[in-house]
């Protein structure tokens, strides 16, 4: 509908038909090679781009004059093939429109296990999307007030802790300390920049605490003598002296 250049179409077709190579289940065995009959290879670098090209038409019908953006005042937030629809009321008409357009009209398949309708005003309700958790919490001003809290999800913090452990693991014992700290600072800056939206302080404190534990273990493994900061200086102050930049 949009691309007529044969060379571009051929390149896209090659991406779609590319085989998927997986490691063997047995040690030393031959790799497993498979081809998917539909869709794009899992984890393929072209997948997000193709998802945006294809689902662009879903965005169009959603926001047109006859779409739910008008008659339900709904808002669509989409990232590649993952999206959230926001509305004051999610009834059969709205959910039916989404299912018909995606499955009947576009020939896609909705992941029912990951799809649900959430009323965030209900106690204990929360939404995880793109690494963030959205939920209401009681306001510190009292009087029964609540506010919408947006913070890094538990899974995002768990993955970050695992990444920090990987960066400071035993294989990094031979990495010069300035190089190790530069790598940690660069990683923390990128992670913190993404999750700085909303109220990230609690998650940041957990990550800061964990990176200090990991760094302390890394420094202790570098010598037969246990690592200790200079007398009268805390680990926190010593890490800052060495150049660690926390969130």
PDB file of N, CA and C in Angstrom, residues 67-166:
ATOM      1  N   UNK A  67     -13.681   6.507  14.789  1.00  0.00           N
ATOM      2  CA  UNK A  67     -12.918   5.684  15.716  1.00  0.00           C
ATOM      3  C   UNK A  67     -13.185   6.032  17.170  1.00  0.00           C
ATOM      4  N   UNK A  68     -12.722   5.195  18.094  1.00  0.00           N
ATOM      5  CA  UNK A  68     -12.972   5.406  19.529  1.00  0.00           C
ATOM      6  C   UNK A  68     -12.296   6.638  20.107  1.00  0.00           C
ATOM      7  N   UNK A  69     -11.322   7.196  19.412  1.00  0.00           N
ATOM      8  CA  UNK A  69     -10.719   8.442  19.900  1.00  0.00           C
ATOM      9  C   UNK A  69     -11.756   9.559  19.912  1.00  0.00           C
ATOM     10  N   UNK A  70     -12.790   9.430  19.051  1.00  0.00           N
ATOM     11  CA  UNK A  70     -13.860  10.434  18.993  1.00  0.00           C
ATOM     12  C   UNK A  70     -15.041  10.044  19.880  1.00  0.00           C
ATOM     13  N   UNK A  71     -15.646   8.853  19.611  1.00  0.00           N
ATOM     14  CA  UNK A  71     -16.885   8.536  20.329  1.00  0.00           C
ATOM     15  C   UNK A  71     -16.672   8.012  21.742  1.00  0.00           C
ATOM     16  N   UNK A  72     -15.459   7.562  22.089  1.00  0.00           N
ATOM     17  CA  UNK A  72     -15.194   7.115  23.462  1.00  0.00           C
ATOM     18  C   UNK A  72     -14.187   8.017  24.164  1.00  0.00           C
ATOM     19  N   UNK A  73     -13.698   9.040  23.431  1.00  0.00           N
ATOM     20  CA  UNK A  73     -12.652   9.920  23.965  1.00  0.00           C
ATOM     21  C   UNK A  73     -11.477   9.105  24.514  1.00  0.00           C
ATOM     22  N   UNK A  74     -11.161   8.008  23.818  1.00  0.00           N
ATOM     23  CA  UNK A  74     -10.082   7.113  24.236  1.00  0.00           C
ATOM     24  C   UNK A  74      -8.748   7.606  23.694  1.00  0.00           C
ATOM     25  N   UNK A  75      -7.694   7.274  24.400  1.00  0.00           N
ATOM     26  CA  UNK A  75      -6.336   7.632  23.983  1.00  0.00           C
ATOM     27  C   UNK A  75      -5.533   6.345  23.779  1.00  0.00           C
ATOM     28  N   UNK A  76      -4.773   6.317  22.708  1.00  0.00           N
ATOM     29  CA  UNK A  76      -3.949   5.156  22.361  1.00  0.00           C
ATOM     30  C   UNK A  76      -2.484   5.508  22.574  1.00  0.00           C
ATOM     31  N   UNK A  77      -1.801   4.720  23.394  1.00  0.00           N
ATOM     32  CA  UNK A  77      -0.361   4.875  23.622  1.00  0.00           C
ATOM     33  C   UNK A  77       0.298   3.595  23.138  1.00  0.00           C
ATOM     34  N   UNK A  78       1.083   3.687  22.077  1.00  0.00           N
ATOM     35  CA  UNK A  78       1.652   2.475  21.470  1.00  0.00           C
ATOM     36  C   UNK A  78       3.166   2.590  21.353  1.00  0.00           C
ATOM     37  N   UNK A  79       3.849   1.478  21.637  1.00  0.00           N
ATOM     38  CA  UNK A  79       5.298   1.368  21.434  1.00  0.00           C
ATOM     39  C   UNK A  79       5.523   0.072  20.666  1.00  0.00           C
ATOM     40  N   UNK A  80       5.817   0.192  19.357  1.00  0.00           N
ATOM     41  CA  UNK A  80       5.941  -0.975  18.478  1.00  0.00           C
ATOM     42  C   UNK A  80       4.633  -1.773  18.531  1.00  0.00           C
ATOM     43  N   UNK A  81       4.666  -3.033  18.986  1.00  0.00           N
ATOM     44  CA  UNK A  81       3.442  -3.841  19.014  1.00  0.00           C
ATOM     45  C   UNK A  81       2.843  -3.938  20.412  1.00  0.00           C
ATOM     46  N   UNK A  82       3.274  -3.095  21.325  1.00  0.00           N
ATOM     47  CA  UNK A  82       2.749  -3.081  22.687  1.00  0.00           C
ATOM     48  C   UNK A  82       2.007  -1.764  22.894  1.00  0.00           C
ATOM     49  N   UNK A  83       0.754  -1.830  23.334  1.00  0.00           N
ATOM     50  CA  UNK A  83       0.001  -0.580  23.465  1.00  0.00           C
ATOM     51  C   UNK A  83      -0.978  -0.643  24.632  1.00  0.00           C
ATOM     52  N   UNK A  84      -1.387   0.551  25.059  1.00  0.00           N
ATOM     53  CA  UNK A  84      -2.381   0.723  26.118  1.00  0.00           C
ATOM     54  C   UNK A  84      -3.445   1.681  25.596  1.00  0.00           C
ATOM     55  N   UNK A  85      -4.708   1.354  25.847  1.00  0.00           N
ATOM     56  CA  UNK A  85      -5.823   2.233  25.502  1.00  0.00           C
ATOM     57  C   UNK A  85      -6.397   2.792  26.792  1.00  0.00           C
ATOM     58  N   UNK A  86      -6.470   4.113  26.885  1.00  0.00           N
ATOM     59  CA  UNK A  86      -6.960   4.783  28.083  1.00  0.00           C
ATOM     60  C   UNK A  86      -8.351   5.331  27.818  1.00  0.00           C
ATOM     61  N   UNK A  87      -9.307   5.016  28.707  1.00  0.00           N
ATOM     62  CA  UNK A  87     -10.670   5.511  28.565  1.00  0.00           C
ATOM     63  C   UNK A  87     -11.349   5.480  29.924  1.00  0.00           C
ATOM     64  N   UNK A  88     -12.337   6.357  30.101  1.00  0.00           N
ATOM     65  CA  UNK A  88     -13.081   6.374  31.362  1.00  0.00           C
ATOM     66  C   UNK A  88     -13.955   5.131  31.497  1.00  0.00           C
ATOM     67  N   UNK A  89     -14.397   4.589  30.367  1.00  0.00           N
ATOM     68  CA  UNK A  89     -15.221   3.376  30.400  1.00  0.00           C
ATOM     69  C   UNK A  89     -14.796   2.468  29.254  1.00  0.00           C
ATOM     70  N   UNK A  90     -14.422   1.238  29.576  1.00  0.00           N
ATOM     71  CA  UNK A  90     -14.029   0.256  28.561  1.00  0.00           C
ATOM     72  C   UNK A  90     -15.133  -0.790  28.486  1.00  0.00           C
ATOM     73  N   UNK A  91     -16.013  -0.626  27.512  1.00  0.00           N
ATOM     74  CA  UNK A  91     -17.127  -1.547  27.349  1.00  0.00           C
ATOM     75  C   UNK A  91     -16.946  -2.437  26.137  1.00  0.00           C
ATOM     76  N   UNK A  92     -17.968  -3.257  25.855  1.00  0.00           N
ATOM     77  CA  UNK A  92     -17.893  -4.179  24.705  1.00  0.00           C
ATOM     78  C   UNK A  92     -17.673  -3.462  23.380  1.00  0.00           C
ATOM     79  N   UNK A  93     -18.231  -2.243  23.244  1.00  0.00           N
ATOM     80  CA  UNK A  93     -18.071  -1.526  21.977  1.00  0.00           C
ATOM     81  C   UNK A  93     -16.617  -1.172  21.716  1.00  0.00           C
ATOM     82  N   UNK A  94     -15.910  -0.683  22.746  1.00  0.00           N
ATOM     83  CA  UNK A  94     -14.508  -0.295  22.588  1.00  0.00           C
ATOM     84  C   UNK A  94     -13.619  -1.513  22.408  1.00  0.00           C
ATOM     85  N   UNK A  95     -13.763  -2.509  23.273  1.00  0.00           N
ATOM     86  CA  UNK A  95     -12.920  -3.704  23.156  1.00  0.00           C
ATOM     87  C   UNK A  95     -13.218  -4.459  21.865  1.00  0.00           C
ATOM     88  N   UNK A  96     -14.500  -4.460  21.443  1.00  0.00           N
ATOM     89  CA  UNK A  96     -14.849  -5.129  20.192  1.00  0.00           C
ATOM     90  C   UNK A  96     -14.224  -4.449  18.988  1.00  0.00           C
ATOM     91  N   UNK A  97     -14.180  -3.110  19.006  1.00  0.00           N
ATOM     92  CA  UNK A  97     -13.548  -2.370  17.912  1.00  0.00           C
ATOM     93  C   UNK A  97     -12.076  -2.762  17.786  1.00  0.00           C
ATOM     94  N   UNK A  98     -11.372  -2.803  18.918  1.00  0.00           N
ATOM     95  CA  UNK A  98      -9.940  -3.134  18.900  1.00  0.00           C
ATOM     96  C   UNK A  98      -9.720  -4.552  18.383  1.00  0.00           C
ATOM     97  N   UNK A  99     -10.516  -5.503  18.874  1.00  0.00           N
ATOM     98  CA  UNK A  99     -10.351  -6.897  18.447  1.00  0.00           C
ATOM     99  C   UNK A  99     -10.656  -7.065  16.964  1.00  0.00           C
ATOM    100  N   UNK A 100     -11.721  -6.438  16.480  1.00  0.00           N
ATOM    101  CA  UNK A 100     -12.080  -6.581  15.064  1.00  0.00           C
ATOM    102  C   UNK A 100     -11.003  -6.010  14.161  1.00  0.00           C
ATOM    103  N   UNK A 101     -10.505  -4.816  14.500  1.00  0.00           N
ATOM    104  CA  UNK A 101      -9.511  -4.179  13.634  1.00  0.00           C
ATOM    105  C   UNK A 101      -8.193  -4.958  13.615  1.00  0.00           C
ATOM    106  N   UNK A 102      -7.773  -5.438  14.763  1.00  0.00           N
ATOM    107  CA  UNK A 102      -6.480  -6.122  14.824  1.00  0.00           C
ATOM    108  C   UNK A 102      -6.552  -7.546  14.291  1.00  0.00           C
ATOM    109  N   UNK A 103      -7.589  -8.268  14.652  1.00  0.00           N
ATOM    110  CA  UNK A 103      -7.632  -9.692  14.307  1.00  0.00           C
ATOM    111  C   UNK A 103      -8.355  -9.966  12.991  1.00  0.00           C
ATOM    112  N   UNK A 104      -9.516  -9.333  12.772  1.00  0.00           N
ATOM    113  CA  UNK A 104     -10.258  -9.609  11.540  1.00  0.00           C
ATOM    114  C   UNK A 104      -9.733  -8.795  10.361  1.00  0.00           C
ATOM    115  N   UNK A 105      -9.525  -7.504  10.584  1.00  0.00           N
ATOM    116  CA  UNK A 105      -9.114  -6.634   9.494  1.00  0.00           C
ATOM    117  C   UNK A 105      -7.625  -6.753   9.172  1.00  0.00           C
ATOM    118  N   UNK A 106      -6.752  -6.790  10.218  1.00  0.00           N
ATOM    119  CA  UNK A 106      -5.306  -6.796  10.000  1.00  0.00           C
ATOM    120  C   UNK A 106      -4.697  -8.191  10.057  1.00  0.00           C
ATOM    121  N   UNK A 107      -5.476  -9.189  10.502  1.00  0.00           N
ATOM    122  CA  UNK A 107      -4.967 -10.554  10.518  1.00  0.00           C
ATOM    123  C   UNK A 107      -3.949 -10.830  11.598  1.00  0.00           C
ATOM    124  N   UNK A 108      -3.958 -10.015  12.657  1.00  0.00           N
ATOM    125  CA  UNK A 108      -3.019 -10.220  13.755  1.00  0.00           C
ATOM    126  C   UNK A 108      -3.681 -11.059  14.857  1.00  0.00           C
ATOM    127  N   UNK A 109      -2.933 -11.359  15.882  1.00  0.00           N
ATOM    128  CA  UNK A 109      -3.446 -12.155  17.000  1.00  0.00           C
ATOM    129  C   UNK A 109      -3.104 -11.448  18.304  1.00  0.00           C
ATOM    130  N   UNK A 110      -4.119 -11.117  19.094  1.00  0.00           N
ATOM    131  CA  UNK A 110      -3.913 -10.458  20.376  1.00  0.00           C
ATOM    132  C   UNK A 110      -3.465 -11.485  21.408  1.00  0.00           C
ATOM    133  N   UNK A 111      -2.438 -11.129  22.156  1.00  0.00           N
ATOM    134  CA  UNK A 111      -1.962 -12.010  23.232  1.00  0.00           C
ATOM    135  C   UNK A 111      -2.922 -11.891  24.411  1.00  0.00           C
ATOM    136  N   UNK A 112      -3.826 -12.859  24.533  1.00  0.00           N
ATOM    137  CA  UNK A 112      -4.852 -12.798  25.577  1.00  0.00           C
ATOM    138  C   UNK A 112      -4.257 -12.881  26.982  1.00  0.00           C
ATOM    139  N   UNK A 113      -3.116 -13.553  27.133  1.00  0.00           N
ATOM    140  CA  UNK A 113      -2.504 -13.702  28.456  1.00  0.00           C
ATOM    141  C   UNK A 113      -1.979 -12.375  28.984  1.00  0.00           C
ATOM    142  N   UNK A 114      -1.572 -11.492  28.080  1.00  0.00           N
ATOM    143  CA  UNK A 114      -1.018 -10.210  28.497  1.00  0.00           C
ATOM    144  C   UNK A 114      -2.023  -9.072  28.392  1.00  0.00           C
ATOM    145  N   UNK A 115      -3.224  -9.375  27.910  1.00  0.00           N
ATOM    146  CA  UNK A 115      -4.228  -8.343  27.701  1.00  0.00           C
ATOM    147  C   UNK A 115      -5.259  -8.378  28.817  1.00  0.00           C
ATOM    148  N   UNK A 116      -5.532  -7.228  29.413  1.00  0.00           N
ATOM    149  CA  UNK A 116      -6.522  -7.160  30.486  1.00  0.00           C
ATOM    150  C   UNK A 116      -7.053  -5.736  30.596  1.00  0.00           C
ATOM    151  N   UNK A 117      -8.211  -5.633  31.218  1.00  0.00           N
ATOM    152  CA  UNK A 117      -8.827  -4.340  31.484  1.00  0.00           C
ATOM    153  C   UNK A 117      -8.607  -4.009  32.950  1.00  0.00           C
ATOM    154  N   UNK A 118      -8.033  -2.850  33.228  1.00  0.00           N
ATOM    155  CA  UNK A 118      -7.667  -2.460  34.589  1.00  0.00           C
ATOM    156  C   UNK A 118      -8.379  -1.172  34.954  1.00  0.00           C
ATOM    157  N   UNK A 119      -8.977  -1.168  36.130  1.00  0.00           N
ATOM    158  CA  UNK A 119      -9.557   0.056  36.688  1.00  0.00           C
ATOM    159  C   UNK A 119      -8.606   0.547  37.774  1.00  0.00           C
ATOM    160  N   UNK A 120      -7.800   1.543  37.449  1.00  0.00           N
ATOM    161  CA  UNK A 120      -6.769   2.005  38.372  1.00  0.00           C
ATOM    162  C   UNK A 120      -7.340   2.646  39.631  1.00  0.00           C
ATOM    163  N   UNK A 121      -8.626   2.984  39.602  1.00  0.00           N
ATOM    164  CA  UNK A 121      -9.219   3.579  40.805  1.00  0.00           C
ATOM    165  C   UNK A 121      -9.508   2.532  41.879  1.00  0.00           C
ATOM    166  N   UNK A 122      -9.469   1.250  41.499  1.00  0.00           N
ATOM    167  CA  UNK A 122      -9.707   0.195  42.473  1.00  0.00           C
ATOM    168  C   UNK A 122      -8.472  -0.009  43.352  1.00  0.00           C
ATOM    169  N   UNK A 123      -8.695  -0.345  44.606  1.00  0.00           N
ATOM    170  CA  UNK A 123      -7.598  -0.532  45.552  1.00  0.00           C
ATOM    171  C   UNK A 123      -6.707  -1.696  45.118  1.00  0.00           C
ATOM    172  N   UNK A 124      -5.410  -1.469  45.095  1.00  0.00           N
ATOM    173  CA  UNK A 124      -4.446  -2.499  44.732  1.00  0.00           C
ATOM    174  C   UNK A 124      -4.227  -2.670  43.243  1.00  0.00           C
ATOM    175  N   UNK A 125      -4.973  -1.942  42.402  1.00  0.00           N
ATOM    176  CA  UNK A 125      -4.813  -2.076  40.957  1.00  0.00           C
ATOM    177  C   UNK A 125      -3.564  -1.348  40.490  1.00  0.00           C
ATOM    178  N   UNK A 126      -2.865  -1.929  39.521  1.00  0.00           N
ATOM    179  CA  UNK A 126      -1.674  -1.284  38.970  1.00  0.00           C
ATOM    180  C   UNK A 126      -1.485  -1.722  37.530  1.00  0.00           C
ATOM    181  N   UNK A 127      -0.765  -0.919  36.793  1.00  0.00           N
ATOM    182  CA  UNK A 127      -0.483  -1.193  35.392  1.00  0.00           C
ATOM    183  C   UNK A 127       1.015  -1.097  35.163  1.00  0.00           C
ATOM    184  N   UNK A 128       1.597  -2.134  34.563  1.00  0.00           N
ATOM    185  CA  UNK A 128       3.010  -2.130  34.177  1.00  0.00           C
ATOM    186  C   UNK A 128       3.097  -1.925  32.671  1.00  0.00           C
ATOM    187  N   UNK A 129       3.868  -0.919  32.254  1.00  0.00           N
ATOM    188  CA  UNK A 129       4.000  -0.616  30.831  1.00  0.00           C
ATOM    189  C   UNK A 129       5.345   0.029  30.572  1.00  0.00           C
ATOM    190  N   UNK A 130       6.127  -0.580  29.687  1.00  0.00           N
ATOM    191  CA  UNK A 130       7.434  -0.059  29.279  1.00  0.00           C
ATOM    192  C   UNK A 130       8.367   0.161  30.466  1.00  0.00           C
ATOM    193  N   UNK A 131       8.290  -0.747  31.442  1.00  0.00           N
ATOM    194  CA  UNK A 131       9.207  -0.670  32.579  1.00  0.00           C
ATOM    195  C   UNK A 131       8.702   0.159  33.735  1.00  0.00           C
ATOM    196  N   UNK A 132       7.555   0.824  33.586  1.00  0.00           N
ATOM    197  CA  UNK A 132       6.990   1.652  34.648  1.00  0.00           C
ATOM    198  C   UNK A 132       5.772   0.973  35.262  1.00  0.00           C
ATOM    199  N   UNK A 133       5.511   1.285  36.528  1.00  0.00           N
ATOM    200  CA  UNK A 133       4.293   0.863  37.204  1.00  0.00           C
ATOM    201  C   UNK A 133       3.445   2.098  37.493  1.00  0.00           C
ATOM    202  N   UNK A 134       2.173   2.021  37.132  1.00  0.00           N
ATOM    203  CA  UNK A 134       1.222   3.102  37.382  1.00  0.00           C
ATOM    204  C   UNK A 134       0.212   2.623  38.422  1.00  0.00           C
ATOM    205  N   UNK A 135       0.060   3.346  39.518  1.00  0.00           N
ATOM    206  CA  UNK A 135      -0.913   2.976  40.537  1.00  0.00           C
ATOM    207  C   UNK A 135      -1.188   4.180  41.429  1.00  0.00           C
ATOM    208  N   UNK A 136      -2.313   4.141  42.122  1.00  0.00           N
ATOM    209  CA  UNK A 136      -2.689   5.226  43.027  1.00  0.00           C
ATOM    210  C   UNK A 136      -2.195   4.911  44.432  1.00  0.00           C
ATOM    211  N   UNK A 137      -1.721   5.954  45.121  1.00  0.00           N
ATOM    212  CA  UNK A 137      -1.270   5.826  46.502  1.00  0.00           C
ATOM    213  C   UNK A 137      -1.903   6.935  47.336  1.00  0.00           C
ATOM    214  N   UNK A 138      -2.088   6.689  48.638  1.00  0.00           N
ATOM    215  CA  UNK A 138      -2.621   7.747  49.509  1.00  0.00           C
ATOM    216  C   UNK A 138      -1.686   8.942  49.539  1.00  0.00           C
ATOM    217  N   UNK A 139      -2.256  10.131  49.497  1.00  0.00           N
ATOM    218  CA  UNK A 139      -1.465  11.349  49.527  1.00  0.00           C
ATOM    219  C   UNK A 139      -1.007  11.639  50.952  1.00  0.00           C
ATOM    220  N   UNK A 140       0.178  12.209  51.075  1.00  0.00           N
ATOM    221  CA  UNK A 140       0.698  12.569  52.393  1.00  0.00           C
ATOM    222  C   UNK A 140      -0.083  13.726  53.015  1.00  0.00           C
ATOM    223  N   UNK A 141      -0.918  14.393  52.205  1.00  0.00           N
ATOM    224  CA  UNK A 141      -1.738  15.487  52.720  1.00  0.00           C
ATOM    225  C   UNK A 141      -2.988  14.980  53.444  1.00  0.00           C
ATOM    226  N   UNK A 142      -3.233  13.648  53.355  1.00  0.00           N
ATOM    227  CA  UNK A 142      -4.345  13.057  54.093  1.00  0.00           C
ATOM    228  C   UNK A 142      -5.700  13.386  53.504  1.00  0.00           C
ATOM    229  N   UNK A 143      -6.720  13.349  54.343  1.00  0.00           N
ATOM    230  CA  UNK A 143      -8.108  13.649  53.958  1.00  0.00           C
ATOM    231  C   UNK A 143      -8.599  12.730  52.848  1.00  0.00           C
ATOM    232  N   UNK A 144      -8.092  11.487  52.822  1.00  0.00           N
ATOM    233  CA  UNK A 144      -8.555  10.522  51.837  1.00  0.00           C
ATOM    234  C   UNK A 144      -8.095  10.777  50.417  1.00  0.00           C
ATOM    235  N   UNK A 145      -7.163  11.702  50.236  1.00  0.00           N
ATOM    236  CA  UNK A 145      -6.687  12.009  48.884  1.00  0.00           C
ATOM    237  C   UNK A 145      -5.716  10.946  48.391  1.00  0.00           C
ATOM    238  N   UNK A 146      -5.717  10.756  47.069  1.00  0.00           N
ATOM    239  CA  UNK A 146      -4.773   9.839  46.442  1.00  0.00           C
ATOM    240  C   UNK A 146      -4.151  10.513  45.220  1.00  0.00           C
ATOM    241  N   UNK A 147      -3.001  10.037  44.841  1.00  0.00           N
ATOM    242  CA  UNK A 147      -2.354  10.573  43.645  1.00  0.00           C
ATOM    243  C   UNK A 147      -1.835   9.423  42.801  1.00  0.00           C
ATOM    244  N   UNK A 148      -1.733   9.644  41.502  1.00  0.00           N
ATOM    245  CA  UNK A 148      -1.240   8.620  40.585  1.00  0.00           C
ATOM    246  C   UNK A 148       0.278   8.577  40.657  1.00  0.00           C
ATOM    247  N   UNK A 149       0.806   7.462  41.124  1.00  0.00           N
ATOM    248  CA  UNK A 149       2.256   7.314  41.274  1.00  0.00           C
ATOM    249  C   UNK A 149       2.817   6.530  40.082  1.00  0.00           C
ATOM    250  N   UNK A 150       3.823   7.087  39.465  1.00  0.00           N
ATOM    251  CA  UNK A 150       4.518   6.447  38.343  1.00  0.00           C
ATOM    252  C   UNK A 150       5.955   6.222  38.763  1.00  0.00           C
ATOM    253  N   UNK A 151       6.386   4.967  38.749  1.00  0.00           N
ATOM    254  CA  UNK A 151       7.737   4.637  39.202  1.00  0.00           C
ATOM    255  C   UNK A 151       8.240   3.409  38.464  1.00  0.00           C
ATOM    256  N   UNK A 152       9.556   3.159  38.480  1.00  0.00           N
ATOM    257  CA  UNK A 152      10.077   1.954  37.843  1.00  0.00           C
ATOM    258  C   UNK A 152       9.437   0.705  38.436  1.00  0.00           C
ATOM    259  N   UNK A 153       9.088  -0.241  37.586  1.00  0.00           N
ATOM    260  CA  UNK A 153       8.432  -1.461  38.042  1.00  0.00           C
ATOM    261  C   UNK A 153       9.413  -2.355  38.799  1.00  0.00           C
ATOM    262  N   UNK A 154       8.860  -3.298  39.537  1.00  0.00           N
ATOM    263  CA  UNK A 154       9.697  -4.238  40.283  1.00  0.00           C
ATOM    264  C   UNK A 154      10.565  -5.060  39.334  1.00  0.00           C
ATOM    265  N   UNK A 155       9.994  -5.446  38.190  1.00  0.00           N
ATOM    266  CA  UNK A 155      10.769  -6.215  37.221  1.00  0.00           C
ATOM    267  C   UNK A 155      11.911  -5.384  36.645  1.00  0.00           C
ATOM    268  N   UNK A 156      11.670  -4.084  36.413  1.00  0.00           N
ATOM    269  CA  UNK A 156      12.729  -3.226  35.885  1.00  0.00           C
ATOM    270  C   UNK A 156      13.877  -3.102  36.886  1.00  0.00           C
ATOM    271  N   UNK A 157      13.539  -2.960  38.174  1.00  0.00           N
ATOM    272  CA  UNK A 157      14.574  -2.874  39.214  1.00  0.00           C
ATOM    273  C   UNK A 157      15.308  -4.203  39.326  1.00  0.00           C
ATOM    274  N   UNK A 158      14.580  -5.305  39.230  1.00  0.00           N
ATOM    275  CA  UNK A 158      15.202  -6.630  39.317  1.00  0.00           C
ATOM    276  C   UNK A 158      16.186  -6.848  38.174  1.00  0.00           C
ATOM    277  N   UNK A 159      15.791  -6.452  36.952  1.00  0.00           N
ATOM    278  CA  UNK A 159      16.694  -6.589  35.807  1.00  0.00           C
ATOM    279  C   UNK A 159      17.919  -5.689  35.959  1.00  0.00           C
ATOM    280  N   UNK A 160      17.724  -4.500  36.519  1.00  0.00           N
ATOM    281  CA  UNK A 160      18.851  -3.588  36.713  1.00  0.00           C
ATOM    282  C   UNK A 160      19.826  -4.141  37.746  1.00  0.00           C
ATOM    283  N   UNK A 161      19.316  -4.713  38.800  1.00  0.00           N
ATOM    284  CA  UNK A 161      20.191  -5.320  39.805  1.00  0.00           C
ATOM    285  C   UNK A 161      21.009  -6.452  39.200  1.00  0.00           C
ATOM    286  N   UNK A 162      20.367  -7.264  38.350  1.00  0.00           N
ATOM    287  CA  UNK A 162      21.075  -8.357  37.677  1.00  0.00           C
ATOM    288  C   UNK A 162      22.157  -7.815  36.743  1.00  0.00           C
ATOM    289  N   UNK A 163      21.862  -6.709  36.050  1.00  0.00           N
ATOM    290  CA  UNK A 163      22.839  -6.118  35.140  1.00  0.00           C
ATOM    291  C   UNK A 163      24.037  -5.569  35.910  1.00  0.00           C
ATOM    292  N   UNK A 164      23.789  -4.926  37.050  1.00  0.00           N
ATOM    293  CA  UNK A 164      24.883  -4.406  37.866  1.00  0.00           C
ATOM    294  C   UNK A 164      25.748  -5.541  38.404  1.00  0.00           C
ATOM    295  N   UNK A 165      25.109  -6.636  38.775  1.00  0.00           N
ATOM    296  CA  UNK A 165      25.867  -7.804  39.241  1.00  0.00           C
ATOM    297  C   UNK A 165      26.754  -8.345  38.120  1.00  0.00           C
ATOM    298  N   UNK A 166      26.224  -8.329  36.897  1.00  0.00           N
ATOM    299  CA  UNK A 166      26.993  -8.805  35.748  1.00  0.00           C
ATOM    300  C   UNK A 166      28.195  -7.898  35.478  1.00  0.00           C
TER     301      UNK A 166
END
